[in-house]
PDB file of C-alpha atoms in Angstrom:
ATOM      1  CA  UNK O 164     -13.235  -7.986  26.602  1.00  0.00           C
ATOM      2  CA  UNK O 165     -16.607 -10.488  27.726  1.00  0.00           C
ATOM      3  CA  UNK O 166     -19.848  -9.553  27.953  1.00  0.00           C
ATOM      4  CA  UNK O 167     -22.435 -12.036  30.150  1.00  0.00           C
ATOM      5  CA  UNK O 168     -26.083 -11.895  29.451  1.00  0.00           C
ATOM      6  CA  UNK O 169     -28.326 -14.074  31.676  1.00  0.00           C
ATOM      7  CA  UNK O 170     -31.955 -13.980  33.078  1.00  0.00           C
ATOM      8  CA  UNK O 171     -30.933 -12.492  36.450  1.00  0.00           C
ATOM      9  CA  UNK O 172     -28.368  -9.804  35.891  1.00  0.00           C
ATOM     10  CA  UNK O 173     -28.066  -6.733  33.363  1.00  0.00           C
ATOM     11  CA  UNK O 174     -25.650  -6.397  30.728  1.00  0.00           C
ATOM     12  CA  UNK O 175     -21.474  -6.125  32.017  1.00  0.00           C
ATOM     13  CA  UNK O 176     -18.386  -6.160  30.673  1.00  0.00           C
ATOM     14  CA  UNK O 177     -15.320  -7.439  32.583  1.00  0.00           C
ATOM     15  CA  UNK O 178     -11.661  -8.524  31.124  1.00  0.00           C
ATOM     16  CA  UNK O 179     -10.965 -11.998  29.762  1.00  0.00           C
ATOM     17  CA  UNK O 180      -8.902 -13.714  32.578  1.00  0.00           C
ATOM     18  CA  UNK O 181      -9.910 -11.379  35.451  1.00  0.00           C
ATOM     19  CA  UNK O 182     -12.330 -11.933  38.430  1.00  0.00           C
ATOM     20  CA  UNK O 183     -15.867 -11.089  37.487  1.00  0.00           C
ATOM     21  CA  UNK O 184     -16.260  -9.743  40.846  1.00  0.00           C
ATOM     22  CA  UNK O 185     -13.002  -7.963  42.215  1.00  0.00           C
ATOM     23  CA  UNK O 186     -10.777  -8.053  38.500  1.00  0.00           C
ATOM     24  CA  UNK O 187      -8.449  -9.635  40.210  1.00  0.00           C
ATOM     25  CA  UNK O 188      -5.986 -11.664  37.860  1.00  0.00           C
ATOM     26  CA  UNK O 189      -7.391 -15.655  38.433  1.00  0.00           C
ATOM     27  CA  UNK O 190      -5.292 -18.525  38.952  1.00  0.00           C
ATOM     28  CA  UNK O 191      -5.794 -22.327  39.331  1.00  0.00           C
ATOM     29  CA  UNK O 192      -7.834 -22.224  42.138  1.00  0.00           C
ATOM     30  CA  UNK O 193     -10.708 -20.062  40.559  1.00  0.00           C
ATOM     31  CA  UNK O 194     -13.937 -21.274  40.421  1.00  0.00           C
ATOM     32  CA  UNK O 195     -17.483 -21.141  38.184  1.00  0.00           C
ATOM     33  CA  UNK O 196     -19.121 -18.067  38.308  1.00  0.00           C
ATOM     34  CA  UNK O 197     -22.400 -19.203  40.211  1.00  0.00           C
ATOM     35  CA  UNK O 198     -24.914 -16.476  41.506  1.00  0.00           C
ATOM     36  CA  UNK O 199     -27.058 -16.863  44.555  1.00  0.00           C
ATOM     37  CA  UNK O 200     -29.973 -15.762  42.764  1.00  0.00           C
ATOM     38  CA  UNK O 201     -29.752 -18.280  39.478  1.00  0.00           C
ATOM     39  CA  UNK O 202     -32.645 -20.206  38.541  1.00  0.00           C
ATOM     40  CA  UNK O 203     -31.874 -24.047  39.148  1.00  0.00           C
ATOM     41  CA  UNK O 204     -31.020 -24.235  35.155  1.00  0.00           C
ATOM     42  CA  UNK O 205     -28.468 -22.210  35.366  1.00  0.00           C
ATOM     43  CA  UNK O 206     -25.296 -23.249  33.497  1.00  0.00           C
ATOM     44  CA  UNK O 207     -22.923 -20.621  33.693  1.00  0.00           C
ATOM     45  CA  UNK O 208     -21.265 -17.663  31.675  1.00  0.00           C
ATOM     46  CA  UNK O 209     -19.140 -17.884  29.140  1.00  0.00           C
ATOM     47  CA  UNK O 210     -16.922 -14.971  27.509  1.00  0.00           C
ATOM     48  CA  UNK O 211     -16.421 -14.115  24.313  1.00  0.00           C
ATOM     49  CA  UNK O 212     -13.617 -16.725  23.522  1.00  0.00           C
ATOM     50  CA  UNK O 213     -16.237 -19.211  24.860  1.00  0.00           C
ATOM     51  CA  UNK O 214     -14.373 -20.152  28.118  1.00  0.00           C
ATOM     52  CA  UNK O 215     -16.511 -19.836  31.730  1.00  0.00           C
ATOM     53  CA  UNK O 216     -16.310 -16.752  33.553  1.00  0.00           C
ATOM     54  CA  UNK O 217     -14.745 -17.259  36.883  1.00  0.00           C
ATOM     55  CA  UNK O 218     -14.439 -15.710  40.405  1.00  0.00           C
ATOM     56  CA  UNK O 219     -11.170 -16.109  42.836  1.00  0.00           C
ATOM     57  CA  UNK O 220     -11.222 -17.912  45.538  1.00  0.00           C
ATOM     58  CA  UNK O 221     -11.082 -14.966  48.079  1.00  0.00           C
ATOM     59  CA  UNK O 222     -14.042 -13.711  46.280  1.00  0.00           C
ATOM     60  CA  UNK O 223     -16.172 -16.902  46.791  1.00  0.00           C
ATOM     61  CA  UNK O 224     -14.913 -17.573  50.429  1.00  0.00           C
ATOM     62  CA  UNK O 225     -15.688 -13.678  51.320  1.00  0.00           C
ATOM     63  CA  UNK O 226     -18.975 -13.835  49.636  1.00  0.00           C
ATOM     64  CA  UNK O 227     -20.158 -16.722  52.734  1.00  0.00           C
ATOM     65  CA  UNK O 228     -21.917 -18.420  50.024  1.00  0.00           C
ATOM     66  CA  UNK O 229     -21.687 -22.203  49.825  1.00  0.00           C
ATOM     67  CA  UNK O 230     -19.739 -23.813  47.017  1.00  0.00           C
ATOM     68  CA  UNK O 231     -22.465 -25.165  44.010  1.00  0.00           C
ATOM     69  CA  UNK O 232     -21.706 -28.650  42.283  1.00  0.00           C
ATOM     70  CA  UNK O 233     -20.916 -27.014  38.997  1.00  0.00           C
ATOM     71  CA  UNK O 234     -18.239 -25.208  40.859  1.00  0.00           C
ATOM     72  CA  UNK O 235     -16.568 -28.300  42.736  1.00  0.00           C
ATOM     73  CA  UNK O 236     -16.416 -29.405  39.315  1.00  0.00           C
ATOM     74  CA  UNK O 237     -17.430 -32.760  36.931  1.00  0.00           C
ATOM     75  CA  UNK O 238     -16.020 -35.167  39.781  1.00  0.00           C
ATOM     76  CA  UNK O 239     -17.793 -34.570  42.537  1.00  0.00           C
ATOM     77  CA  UNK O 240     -20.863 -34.144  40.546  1.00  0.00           C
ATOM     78  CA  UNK O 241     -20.354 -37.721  39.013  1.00  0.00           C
ATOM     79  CA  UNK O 242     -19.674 -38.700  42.801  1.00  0.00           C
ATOM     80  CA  UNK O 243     -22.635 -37.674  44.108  1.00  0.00           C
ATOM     81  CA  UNK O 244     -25.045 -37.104  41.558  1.00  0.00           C
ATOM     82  CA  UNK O 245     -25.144 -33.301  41.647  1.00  0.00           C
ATOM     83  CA  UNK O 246     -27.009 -31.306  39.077  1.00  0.00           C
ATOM     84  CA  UNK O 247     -25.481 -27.838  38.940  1.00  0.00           C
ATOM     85  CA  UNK O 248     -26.954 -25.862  41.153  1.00  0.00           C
ATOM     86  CA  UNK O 249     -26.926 -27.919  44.076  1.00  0.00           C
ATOM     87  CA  UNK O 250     -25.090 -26.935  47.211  1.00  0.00           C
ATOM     88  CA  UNK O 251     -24.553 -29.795  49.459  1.00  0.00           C
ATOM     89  CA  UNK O 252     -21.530 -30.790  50.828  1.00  0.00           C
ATOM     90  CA  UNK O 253     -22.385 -34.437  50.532  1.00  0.00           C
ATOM     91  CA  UNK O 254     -19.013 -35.112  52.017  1.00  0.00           C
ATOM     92  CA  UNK O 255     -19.377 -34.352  55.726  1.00  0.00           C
ATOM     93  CA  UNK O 256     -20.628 -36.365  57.686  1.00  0.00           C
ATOM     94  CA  UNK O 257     -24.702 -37.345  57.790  1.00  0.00           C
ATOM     95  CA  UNK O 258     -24.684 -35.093  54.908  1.00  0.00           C
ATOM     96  CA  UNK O 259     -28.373 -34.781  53.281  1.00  0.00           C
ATOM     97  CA  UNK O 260     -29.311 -37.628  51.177  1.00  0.00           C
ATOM     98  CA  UNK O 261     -30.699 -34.971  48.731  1.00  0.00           C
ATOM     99  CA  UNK O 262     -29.940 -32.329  46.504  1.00  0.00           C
ATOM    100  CA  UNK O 263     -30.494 -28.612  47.651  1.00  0.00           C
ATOM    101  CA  UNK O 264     -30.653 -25.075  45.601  1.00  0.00           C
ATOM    102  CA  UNK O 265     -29.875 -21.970  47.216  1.00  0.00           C
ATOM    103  CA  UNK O 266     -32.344 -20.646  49.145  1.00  0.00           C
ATOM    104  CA  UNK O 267     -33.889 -17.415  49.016  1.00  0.00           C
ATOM    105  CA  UNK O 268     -34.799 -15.411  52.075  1.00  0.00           C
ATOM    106  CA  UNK O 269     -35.500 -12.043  53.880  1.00  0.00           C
ATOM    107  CA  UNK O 270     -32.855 -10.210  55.489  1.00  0.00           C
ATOM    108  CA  UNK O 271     -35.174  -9.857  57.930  1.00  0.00           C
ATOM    109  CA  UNK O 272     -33.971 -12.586  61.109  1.00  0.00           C
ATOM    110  CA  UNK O 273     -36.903 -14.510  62.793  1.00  0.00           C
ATOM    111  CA  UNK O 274     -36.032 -13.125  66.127  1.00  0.00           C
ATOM    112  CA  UNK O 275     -36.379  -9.401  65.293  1.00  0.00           C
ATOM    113  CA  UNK O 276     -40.316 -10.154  65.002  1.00  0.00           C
ATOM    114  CA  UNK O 277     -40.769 -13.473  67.259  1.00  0.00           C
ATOM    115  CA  UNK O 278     -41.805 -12.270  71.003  1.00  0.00           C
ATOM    116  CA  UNK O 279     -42.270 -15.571  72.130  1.00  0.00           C
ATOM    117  CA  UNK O 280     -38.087 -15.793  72.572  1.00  0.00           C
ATOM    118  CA  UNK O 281     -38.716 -19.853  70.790  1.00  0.00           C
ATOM    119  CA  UNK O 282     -36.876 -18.093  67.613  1.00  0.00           C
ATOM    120  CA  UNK O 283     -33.639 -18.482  70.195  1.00  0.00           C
ATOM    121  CA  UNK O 284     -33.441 -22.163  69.138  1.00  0.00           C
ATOM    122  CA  UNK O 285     -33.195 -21.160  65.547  1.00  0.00           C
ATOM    123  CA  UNK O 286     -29.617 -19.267  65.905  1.00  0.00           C
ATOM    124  CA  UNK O 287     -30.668 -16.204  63.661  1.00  0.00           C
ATOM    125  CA  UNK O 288     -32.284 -18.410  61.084  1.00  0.00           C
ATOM    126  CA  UNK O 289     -34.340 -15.895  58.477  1.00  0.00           C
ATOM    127  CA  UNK O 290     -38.251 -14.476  59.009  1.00  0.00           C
ATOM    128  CA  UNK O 291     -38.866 -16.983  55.827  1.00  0.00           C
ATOM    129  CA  UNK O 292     -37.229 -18.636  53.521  1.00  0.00           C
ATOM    130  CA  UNK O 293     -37.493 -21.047  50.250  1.00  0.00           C
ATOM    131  CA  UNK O 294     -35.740 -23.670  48.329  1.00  0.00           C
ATOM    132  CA  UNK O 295     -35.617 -26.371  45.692  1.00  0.00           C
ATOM    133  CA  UNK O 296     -34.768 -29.679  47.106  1.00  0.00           C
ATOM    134  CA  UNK O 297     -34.702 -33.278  44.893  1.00  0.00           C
ATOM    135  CA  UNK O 298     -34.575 -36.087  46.674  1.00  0.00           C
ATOM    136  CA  UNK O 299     -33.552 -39.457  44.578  1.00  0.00           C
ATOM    137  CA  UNK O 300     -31.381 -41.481  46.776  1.00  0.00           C
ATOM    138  CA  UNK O 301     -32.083 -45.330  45.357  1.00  0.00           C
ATOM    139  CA  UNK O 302     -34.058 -43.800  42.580  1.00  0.00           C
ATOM    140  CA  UNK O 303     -34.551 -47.265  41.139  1.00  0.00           C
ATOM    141  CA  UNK O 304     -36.696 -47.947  44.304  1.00  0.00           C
ATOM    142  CA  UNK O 305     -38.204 -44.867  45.642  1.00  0.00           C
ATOM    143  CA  UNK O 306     -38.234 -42.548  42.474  1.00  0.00           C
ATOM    144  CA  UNK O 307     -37.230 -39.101  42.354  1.00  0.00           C
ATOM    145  CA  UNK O 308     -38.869 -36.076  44.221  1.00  0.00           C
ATOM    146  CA  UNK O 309     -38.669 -32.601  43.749  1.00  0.00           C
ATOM    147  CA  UNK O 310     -40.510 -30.401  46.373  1.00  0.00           C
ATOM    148  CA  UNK O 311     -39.967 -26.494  47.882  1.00  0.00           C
ATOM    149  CA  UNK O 312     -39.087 -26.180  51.116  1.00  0.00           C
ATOM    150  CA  UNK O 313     -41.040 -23.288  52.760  1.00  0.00           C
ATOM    151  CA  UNK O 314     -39.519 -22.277  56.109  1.00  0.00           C
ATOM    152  CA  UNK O 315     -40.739 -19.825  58.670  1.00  0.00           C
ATOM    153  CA  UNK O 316     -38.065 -19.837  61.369  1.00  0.00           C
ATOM    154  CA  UNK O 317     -37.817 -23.194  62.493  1.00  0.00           C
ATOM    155  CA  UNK O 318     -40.666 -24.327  61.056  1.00  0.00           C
ATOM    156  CA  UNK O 319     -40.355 -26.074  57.902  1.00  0.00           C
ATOM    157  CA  UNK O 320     -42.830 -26.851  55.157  1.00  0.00           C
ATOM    158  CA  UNK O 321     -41.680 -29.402  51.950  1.00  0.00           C
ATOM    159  CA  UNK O 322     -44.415 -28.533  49.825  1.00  0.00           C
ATOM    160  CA  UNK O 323     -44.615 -30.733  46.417  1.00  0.00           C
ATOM    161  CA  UNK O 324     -45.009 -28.167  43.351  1.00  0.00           C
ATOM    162  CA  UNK O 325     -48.327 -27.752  42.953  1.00  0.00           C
ATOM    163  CA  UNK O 326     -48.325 -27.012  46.620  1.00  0.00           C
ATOM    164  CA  UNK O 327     -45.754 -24.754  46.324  1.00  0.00           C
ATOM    165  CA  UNK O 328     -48.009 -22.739  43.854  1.00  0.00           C
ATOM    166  CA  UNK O 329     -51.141 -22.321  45.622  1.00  0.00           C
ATOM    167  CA  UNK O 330     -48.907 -21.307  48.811  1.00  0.00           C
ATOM    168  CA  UNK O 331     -47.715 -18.697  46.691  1.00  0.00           C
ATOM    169  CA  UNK O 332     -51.076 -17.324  45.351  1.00  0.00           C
ATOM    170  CA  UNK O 333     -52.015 -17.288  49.062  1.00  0.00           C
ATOM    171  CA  UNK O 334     -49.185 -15.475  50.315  1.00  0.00           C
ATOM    172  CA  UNK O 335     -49.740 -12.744  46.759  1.00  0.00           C
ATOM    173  CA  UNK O 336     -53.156 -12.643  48.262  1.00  0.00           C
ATOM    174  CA  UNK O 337     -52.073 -11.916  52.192  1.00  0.00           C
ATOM    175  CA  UNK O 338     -49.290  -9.280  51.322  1.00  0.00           C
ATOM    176  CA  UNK O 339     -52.505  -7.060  49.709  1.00  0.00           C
ATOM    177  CA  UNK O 340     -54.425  -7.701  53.004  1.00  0.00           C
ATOM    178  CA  UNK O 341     -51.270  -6.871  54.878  1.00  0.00           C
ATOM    179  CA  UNK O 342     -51.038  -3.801  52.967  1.00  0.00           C
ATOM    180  CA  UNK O 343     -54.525  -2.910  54.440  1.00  0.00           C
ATOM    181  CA  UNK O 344     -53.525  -3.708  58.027  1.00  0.00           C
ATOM    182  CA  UNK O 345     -50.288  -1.888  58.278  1.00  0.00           C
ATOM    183  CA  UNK O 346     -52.432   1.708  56.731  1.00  0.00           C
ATOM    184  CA  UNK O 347     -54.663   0.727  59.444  1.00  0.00           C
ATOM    185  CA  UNK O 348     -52.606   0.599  61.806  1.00  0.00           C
ATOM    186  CA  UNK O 349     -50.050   3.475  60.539  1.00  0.00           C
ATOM    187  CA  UNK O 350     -53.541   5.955  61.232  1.00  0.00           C
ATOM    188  CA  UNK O 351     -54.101   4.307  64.627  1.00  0.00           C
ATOM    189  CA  UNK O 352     -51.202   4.563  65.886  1.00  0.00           C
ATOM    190  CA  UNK O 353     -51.388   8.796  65.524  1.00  0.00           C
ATOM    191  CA  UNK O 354     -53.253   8.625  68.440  1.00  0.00           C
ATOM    192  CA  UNK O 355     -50.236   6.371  70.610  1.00  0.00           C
ATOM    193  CA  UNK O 356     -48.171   8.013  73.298  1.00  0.00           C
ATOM    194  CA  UNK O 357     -45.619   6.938  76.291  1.00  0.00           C
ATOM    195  CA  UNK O 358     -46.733   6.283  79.665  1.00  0.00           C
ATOM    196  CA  UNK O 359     -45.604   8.111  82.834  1.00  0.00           C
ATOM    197  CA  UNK O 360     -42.393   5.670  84.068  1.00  0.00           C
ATOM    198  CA  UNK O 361     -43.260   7.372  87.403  1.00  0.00           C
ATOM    199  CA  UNK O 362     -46.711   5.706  87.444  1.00  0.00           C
ATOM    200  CA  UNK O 363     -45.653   2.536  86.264  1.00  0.00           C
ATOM    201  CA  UNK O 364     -42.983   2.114  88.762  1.00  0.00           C
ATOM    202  CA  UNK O 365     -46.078   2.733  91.699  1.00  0.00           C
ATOM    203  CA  UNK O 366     -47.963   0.648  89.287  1.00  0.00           C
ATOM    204  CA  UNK O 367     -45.675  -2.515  89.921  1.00  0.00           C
ATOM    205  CA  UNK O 368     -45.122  -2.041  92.937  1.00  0.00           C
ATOM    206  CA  UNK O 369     -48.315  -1.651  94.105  1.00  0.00           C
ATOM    207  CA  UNK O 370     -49.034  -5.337  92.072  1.00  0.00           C
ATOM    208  CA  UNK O 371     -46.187  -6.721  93.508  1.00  0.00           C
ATOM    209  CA  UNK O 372     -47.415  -5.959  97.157  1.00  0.00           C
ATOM    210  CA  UNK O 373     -50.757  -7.504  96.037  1.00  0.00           C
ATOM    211  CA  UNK O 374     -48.827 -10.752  95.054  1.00  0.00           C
ATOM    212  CA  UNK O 375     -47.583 -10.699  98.439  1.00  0.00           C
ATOM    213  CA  UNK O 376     -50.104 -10.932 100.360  1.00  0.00           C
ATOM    214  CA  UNK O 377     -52.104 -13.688  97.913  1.00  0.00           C
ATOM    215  CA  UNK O 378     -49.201 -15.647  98.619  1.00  0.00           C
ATOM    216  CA  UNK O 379     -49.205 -15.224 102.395  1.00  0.00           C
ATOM    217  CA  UNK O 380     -52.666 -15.789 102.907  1.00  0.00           C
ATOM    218  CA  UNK O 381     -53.692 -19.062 104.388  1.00  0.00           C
ATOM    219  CA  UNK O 382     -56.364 -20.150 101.356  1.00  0.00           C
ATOM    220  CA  UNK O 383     -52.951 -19.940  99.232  1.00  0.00           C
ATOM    221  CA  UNK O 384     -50.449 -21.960 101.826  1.00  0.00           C
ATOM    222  CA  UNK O 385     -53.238 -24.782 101.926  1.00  0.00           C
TER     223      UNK O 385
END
């Protein structure tokens, strides 16, 4: 038997040889154990023989997630300069010149709370979201960067950081305000109640007649 301790996941035991995930018997095409929710030093699992716990394939292609460096293995990382963690694909075309961590993000979609319909452009992109990104193309020449990208939608913030930080001690400090807003709110909104359809329907009608006539009336023509 294994047993896996790490920083983001409680105690298990699986079978030496097996899939972490499904216990399905792995093969040659099984790949790094790599969790969506690692920290960016994350180096793996090992078992109790000292070899890397694995997944299958099916596993990692049903799980949507996008392959890590450390699981397209020490080639492509020496290729492309890949730490670990990132996920890239740095072989497609106009592929980032940078180096990208998972991101972490609500479940919530931007659409379900945009009512301005400019979410559309975003294909179901999350409410918000957040990732590591290192940019060092040409280090020699321009350095190395490391910044958090914030993003709301499609809005995007790359935040350095020390940015990153005081973004996050304001956003600690809105969710308590928040808090406050939705009780207010919740206590308000005892007092809500539907509308007569009936009424509305005279209601818009009786506008739309008015729109009619501004619109025929010779101060509008001219």
């Amino acid at each position: 038997m294994s047993s896996r301790r790490t920083s983001f996941a409680s105690d298990d035991v699986h079978v030496v040889g097996r899939c972490l995930t499904c216990s399905g018997e792995l093969d040659d095409t099984a790949l790094l154990y790599f969790p969506a929710n690692a920290l960016v030093g994350f180096r793996g699992v090992q078992d109790m023989t000292g070899a890397d716990v694995k997944v299958c394939r099916t596993c990692v292609e049903a799980s949507g997630l996008p392959l890590t460096a450390a699981q397209r293995g020490p080639e492509w990382m020496l290729r492309w300069g890949c730490p670990p963690w990132c996920v890239d694909d740095h072989a497609v075309p106009c592929a980032a010149e940078c180096h990208r961590a998972f991101p972490v993000q609500t479940k919530l979609r931007d659409a379900a709370i945009d009512s301005s319909g400019y979410s559309g452009y975003g294909n179901g992109l999350p409410w918000l979201s957040a990732q590591v990104v290192v940019s060092d193309c040409k280090p020699q020449a321009y350095g190395r960067r490391t910044q958090v990208w914030v993003g709301y939608g499609v809005h995007l913030g790359e935040l350095n950081p020390a940015e990153a930080r005081r973004t996050l001690a304001e956003l600690r400090g809105f969710v308590n305000r928040l808090e406050h807003v939705v009780k207010q709110a919740e206590e308000i909104a005892r007092d809500d109640f539907e509308g007569d359809p009936e009424i509305a329907r005279l209601d818009r009608e009786a506008e739309d007649r008015r729109t009619q006539v501004i619109r025929s009336s010779p101060e509008h023509a001219a």
